JSON list of C-alpha atoms in Angstrom, two decimals:
[
{"chain": "A", "resi": 353, "resn": "GLN", "atom": "CA", "xyz": [11.25, 13.73, -9.16]},
{"chain": "A", "resi": 354, "resn": "VAL", "atom": "CA", "xyz": [8.81, 10.86, -8.76]},
{"chain": "A", "resi": 355, "resn": "GLN", "atom": "CA", "xyz": [5.55, 11.66, -6.97]},
{"chain": "A", "resi": 356, "resn": "PHE", "atom": "CA", "xyz": [3.01, 9.28, -5.50]},
{"chain": "A", "resi": 357, "resn": "VAL", "atom": "CA", "xyz": [-0.73, 9.85, -5.09]},
{"chain": "A", "resi": 358, "resn": "GLU", "atom": "CA", "xyz": [-2.62, 7.33, -2.98]},
{"chain": "A", "resi": 359, "resn": "SER", "atom": "CA", "xyz": [-6.40, 6.93, -2.92]},
{"chain": "A", "resi": 360, "resn": "GLY", "atom": "CA", "xyz": [-9.15, 4.55, -1.88]},
{"chain": "A", "resi": 361, "resn": "GLY", "atom": "CA", "xyz": [-9.05, 4.72, 1.90]},
{"chain": "A", "resi": 362, "resn": "GLY", "atom": "CA", "xyz": [-12.07, 5.02, 4.13]},
{"chain": "A", "resi": 363, "resn": "LEU", "atom": "CA", "xyz": [-14.04, 3.42, 6.93]},
{"chain": "A", "resi": 364, "resn": "VAL", "atom": "CA", "xyz": [-14.47, -0.35, 6.67]},
{"chain": "A", "resi": 365, "resn": "GLN", "atom": "CA", "xyz": [-16.11, -2.82, 9.00]},
{"chain": "A", "resi": 366, "resn": "PRO", "atom": "CA", "xyz": [-14.06, -5.72, 10.35]},
{"chain": "A", "resi": 367, "resn": "GLY", "atom": "CA", "xyz": [-14.05, -8.53, 7.82]},
{"chain": "A", "resi": 368, "resn": "GLY", "atom": "CA", "xyz": [-14.63, -6.13, 4.97]},
{"chain": "A", "resi": 369, "resn": "SER", "atom": "CA", "xyz": [-12.56, -5.30, 1.89]},
{"chain": "A", "resi": 370, "resn": "ARG", "atom": "CA", "xyz": [-10.98, -2.24, 0.39]},
{"chain": "A", "resi": 371, "resn": "ARG", "atom": "CA", "xyz": [-8.92, -1.53, -2.72]},
{"chain": "A", "resi": 372, "resn": "LEU", "atom": "CA", "xyz": [-6.23, 1.12, -2.66]},
{"chain": "A", "resi": 373, "resn": "SER", "atom": "CA", "xyz": [-4.68, 2.74, -5.70]},
{"chain": "A", "resi": 374, "resn": "CYS", "atom": "CA", "xyz": [-1.39, 4.55, -6.17]},
{"chain": "A", "resi": 375, "resn": "ALA", "atom": "CA", "xyz": [-0.47, 6.64, -9.19]},
{"chain": "A", "resi": 376, "resn": "ALA", "atom": "CA", "xyz": [3.24, 7.22, -9.70]},
{"chain": "A", "resi": 377, "resn": "SER", "atom": "CA", "xyz": [4.54, 10.01, -11.89]},
{"chain": "A", "resi": 378, "resn": "GLY", "atom": "CA", "xyz": [7.49, 8.01, -13.20]},
{"chain": "A", "resi": 379, "resn": "ILE", "atom": "CA", "xyz": [8.57, 4.53, -14.15]},
{"chain": "A", "resi": 380, "resn": "ILE", "atom": "CA", "xyz": [9.28, 2.44, -11.09]},
{"chain": "A", "resi": 381, "resn": "PHE", "atom": "CA", "xyz": [10.76, -1.04, -11.01]},
{"chain": "A", "resi": 382, "resn": "THR", "atom": "CA", "xyz": [9.88, -2.24, -7.53]},
{"chain": "A", "resi": 383, "resn": "MET", "atom": "CA", "xyz": [6.89, -0.70, -5.79]},
{"chain": "A", "resi": 384, "resn": "GLY", "atom": "CA", "xyz": [5.69, -1.15, -2.26]},
{"chain": "A", "resi": 385, "resn": "TRP", "atom": "CA", "xyz": [2.74, -0.38, -0.06]},
{"chain": "A", "resi": 386, "resn": "TYR", "atom": "CA", "xyz": [3.58, 0.81, 3.41]},
{"chain": "A", "resi": 387, "resn": "ARG", "atom": "CA", "xyz": [1.45, 1.68, 6.40]},
{"chain": "A", "resi": 388, "resn": "GLN", "atom": "CA", "xyz": [1.82, 3.64, 9.59]},
{"chain": "A", "resi": 389, "resn": "ALA", "atom": "CA", "xyz": [-0.52, 3.02, 12.48]},
{"chain": "A", "resi": 390, "resn": "PRO", "atom": "CA", "xyz": [-0.94, 5.56, 15.29]},
{"chain": "A", "resi": 391, "resn": "GLY", "atom": "CA", "xyz": [2.11, 5.52, 17.55]},
{"chain": "A", "resi": 392, "resn": "LYS", "atom": "CA", "xyz": [3.97, 3.03, 15.40]},
{"chain": "A", "resi": 393, "resn": "GLN", "atom": "CA", "xyz": [6.72, 3.16, 12.80]},
{"chain": "A", "resi": 394, "resn": "ARG", "atom": "CA", "xyz": [5.97, 2.94, 9.13]},
{"chain": "A", "resi": 395, "resn": "GLU", "atom": "CA", "xyz": [6.25, -0.61, 7.82]},
{"chain": "A", "resi": 396, "resn": "LEU", "atom": "CA", "xyz": [6.36, -2.28, 4.43]},
{"chain": "A", "resi": 397, "resn": "VAL", "atom": "CA", "xyz": [3.34, -4.54, 3.95]},
{"chain": "A", "resi": 398, "resn": "ALA", "atom": "CA", "xyz": [3.66, -5.59, 0.31]},
{"chain": "A", "resi": 399, "resn": "ALA", "atom": "CA", "xyz": [5.99, -5.16, -2.65]},
{"chain": "A", "resi": 400, "resn": "ILE", "atom": "CA", "xyz": [5.90, -6.04, -6.32]},
{"chain": "A", "resi": 401, "resn": "ARG", "atom": "CA", "xyz": [8.80, -6.17, -8.78]},
{"chain": "A", "resi": 402, "resn": "SER", "atom": "CA", "xyz": [8.77, -5.34, -12.46]},
{"chain": "A", "resi": 403, "resn": "GLY", "atom": "CA", "xyz": [8.58, -9.05, -13.30]},
{"chain": "A", "resi": 404, "resn": "GLY", "atom": "CA", "xyz": [5.49, -9.45, -11.14]},
{"chain": "A", "resi": 405, "resn": "SER", "atom": "CA", "xyz": [6.95, -11.30, -8.17]},
{"chain": "A", "resi": 406, "resn": "THR", "atom": "CA", "xyz": [5.57, -10.21, -4.83]},
{"chain": "A", "resi": 407, "resn": "ASN", "atom": "CA", "xyz": [6.28, -10.42, -1.14]},
{"chain": "A", "resi": 408, "resn": "TYR", "atom": "CA", "xyz": [4.16, -9.64, 1.91]},
{"chain": "A", "resi": 409, "resn": "ALA", "atom": "CA", "xyz": [4.53, -8.96, 5.57]},
{"chain": "A", "resi": 410, "resn": "ASP", "atom": "CA", "xyz": [3.45, -11.93, 7.68]},
{"chain": "A", "resi": 411, "resn": "SER", "atom": "CA", "xyz": [0.64, -9.86, 9.21]},
{"chain": "A", "resi": 412, "resn": "VAL", "atom": "CA", "xyz": [-1.14, -9.44, 5.84]},
{"chain": "A", "resi": 413, "resn": "LYS", "atom": "CA", "xyz": [-0.13, -12.59, 3.99]},
{"chain": "A", "resi": 414, "resn": "GLY", "atom": "CA", "xyz": [-3.17, -14.37, 2.56]},
{"chain": "A", "resi": 415, "resn": "ARG", "atom": "CA", "xyz": [-5.39, -11.29, 3.03]},
{"chain": "A", "resi": 416, "resn": "PHE", "atom": "CA", "xyz": [-3.75, -8.55, 0.95]},
{"chain": "A", "resi": 417, "resn": "THR", "atom": "CA", "xyz": [-2.81, -8.69, -2.74]},
{"chain": "A", "resi": 418, "resn": "ILE", "atom": "CA", "xyz": [-0.56, -6.20, -4.49]},
{"chain": "A", "resi": 419, "resn": "SER", "atom": "CA", "xyz": [-0.77, -5.73, -8.26]},
{"chain": "A", "resi": 420, "resn": "ARG", "atom": "CA", "xyz": [0.35, -3.25, -10.86]},
{"chain": "A", "resi": 421, "resn": "ASP", "atom": "CA", "xyz": [-0.66, -1.76, -14.19]},
{"chain": "A", "resi": 422, "resn": "THR", "atom": "CA", "xyz": [2.75, -0.90, -15.60]},
{"chain": "A", "resi": 423, "resn": "PRO", "atom": "CA", "xyz": [1.62, 1.17, -18.63]},
{"chain": "A", "resi": 424, "resn": "LYS", "atom": "CA", "xyz": [-0.42, 3.34, -16.26]},
{"chain": "A", "resi": 425, "resn": "ASN", "atom": "CA", "xyz": [2.30, 3.49, -13.58]},
{"chain": "A", "resi": 426, "resn": "THR", "atom": "CA", "xyz": [-0.36, 2.45, -11.09]},
{"chain": "A", "resi": 427, "resn": "VAL", "atom": "CA", "xyz": [-0.13, 0.02, -8.20]},
{"chain": "A", "resi": 428, "resn": "TYR", "atom": "CA", "xyz": [-3.05, -1.47, -6.30]},
{"chain": "A", "resi": 429, "resn": "LEU", "atom": "CA", "xyz": [-3.53, -3.07, -2.92]},
{"chain": "A", "resi": 430, "resn": "GLN", "atom": "CA", "xyz": [-6.56, -5.31, -2.52]},
{"chain": "A", "resi": 431, "resn": "MET", "atom": "CA", "xyz": [-7.25, -5.77, 1.18]},
{"chain": "A", "resi": 432, "resn": "ASN", "atom": "CA", "xyz": [-9.63, -8.50, 2.33]},
{"chain": "A", "resi": 433, "resn": "SER", "atom": "CA", "xyz": [-10.67, -9.80, 5.74]},
{"chain": "A", "resi": 434, "resn": "LEU", "atom": "CA", "xyz": [-9.69, -6.50, 7.28]},
{"chain": "A", "resi": 435, "resn": "LYS", "atom": "CA", "xyz": [-9.00, -6.33, 11.00]},
{"chain": "A", "resi": 436, "resn": "PRO", "atom": "CA", "xyz": [-9.01, -3.38, 13.40]},
{"chain": "A", "resi": 437, "resn": "GLU", "atom": "CA", "xyz": [-5.21, -3.68, 13.61]},
{"chain": "A", "resi": 438, "resn": "ASP", "atom": "CA", "xyz": [-5.04, -2.87, 9.88]},
{"chain": "A", "resi": 439, "resn": "THR", "atom": "CA", "xyz": [-6.12, 0.67, 10.72]},
{"chain": "A", "resi": 440, "resn": "ALA", "atom": "CA", "xyz": [-3.36, 2.97, 9.45]},
{"chain": "A", "resi": 441, "resn": "VAL", "atom": "CA", "xyz": [-2.37, 5.53, 6.88]},
{"chain": "A", "resi": 442, "resn": "TYR", "atom": "CA", "xyz": [-1.29, 3.64, 3.78]},
{"chain": "A", "resi": 443, "resn": "TYR", "atom": "CA", "xyz": [1.44, 4.93, 1.50]},
{"chain": "A", "resi": 444, "resn": "CYS", "atom": "CA", "xyz": [3.07, 3.74, -1.69]},
{"chain": "A", "resi": 445, "resn": "ASN", "atom": "CA", "xyz": [6.71, 4.24, -2.56]},
{"chain": "A", "resi": 446, "resn": "THR", "atom": "CA", "xyz": [9.55, 2.35, -4.14]},
{"chain": "A", "resi": 447, "resn": "ASP", "atom": "CA", "xyz": [11.20, -0.53, -2.28]},
{"chain": "A", "resi": 448, "resn": "PRO", "atom": "CA", "xyz": [13.48, 0.58, -0.74]},
{"chain": "A", "resi": 449, "resn": "PRO", "atom": "CA", "xyz": [11.66, 3.91, -0.39]},
{"chain": "A", "resi": 450, "resn": "LEU", "atom": "CA", "xyz": [12.59, 7.26, -1.84]},
{"chain": "A", "resi": 451, "resn": "ALA", "atom": "CA", "xyz": [12.91, 10.19, 0.54]},
{"chain": "A", "resi": 452, "resn": "ARG", "atom": "CA", "xyz": [9.74, 11.89, -0.70]},
{"chain": "A", "resi": 453, "resn": "TRP", "atom": "CA", "xyz": [6.41, 10.39, 0.37]},
{"chain": "A", "resi": 454, "resn": "GLY", "atom": "CA", "xyz": [2.87, 11.08, -0.76]},
{"chain": "A", "resi": 455, "resn": "LYS", "atom": "CA", "xyz": [0.10, 12.14, 1.61]},
{"chain": "A", "resi": 456, "resn": "GLY", "atom": "CA", "xyz": [-1.14, 8.59, 2.04]},
{"chain": "A", "resi": 457, "resn": "THR", "atom": "CA", "xyz": [-4.70, 7.38, 2.41]},
{"chain": "A", "resi": 458, "resn": "LEU", "atom": "CA", "xyz": [-6.33, 6.55, 5.74]},
{"chain": "A", "resi": 459, "resn": "VAL", "atom": "CA", "xyz": [-7.95, 3.17, 6.25]},
{"chain": "A", "resi": 460, "resn": "THR", "atom": "CA", "xyz": [-10.01, 2.79, 9.40]},
{"chain": "A", "resi": 461, "resn": "VAL", "atom": "CA", "xyz": [-11.31, -0.66, 10.30]},
{"chain": "A", "resi": 462, "resn": "SER", "atom": "CA", "xyz": [-14.02, -0.35, 12.89]},
{"chain": "A", "resi": 463, "resn": "SER", "atom": "CA", "xyz": [-17.58, -1.37, 13.58]}
]
């Protein structure tokens, strides 16, 4: 069964940047980064297909960039111009997601 291990979260000031990493234990064709803010449902923020095409939620478009290193089964999320509303636990999974989720990594955007 595929497992996901997210890393790279932390405390960031508004306007700052952060890079998240996700290691997957198996070969995945379409990968996504999701986030869940306090009191809100989990949402897909970015996805990347095996061919490299990407799509983004409107709220992060132009600020976040998803990329992948296929031989390493690793997916990244470069987050720039971070806002307090980006504060959330970030998860990776397939798109659409598998039932099993990793622990996620917490990103807190605050001054």
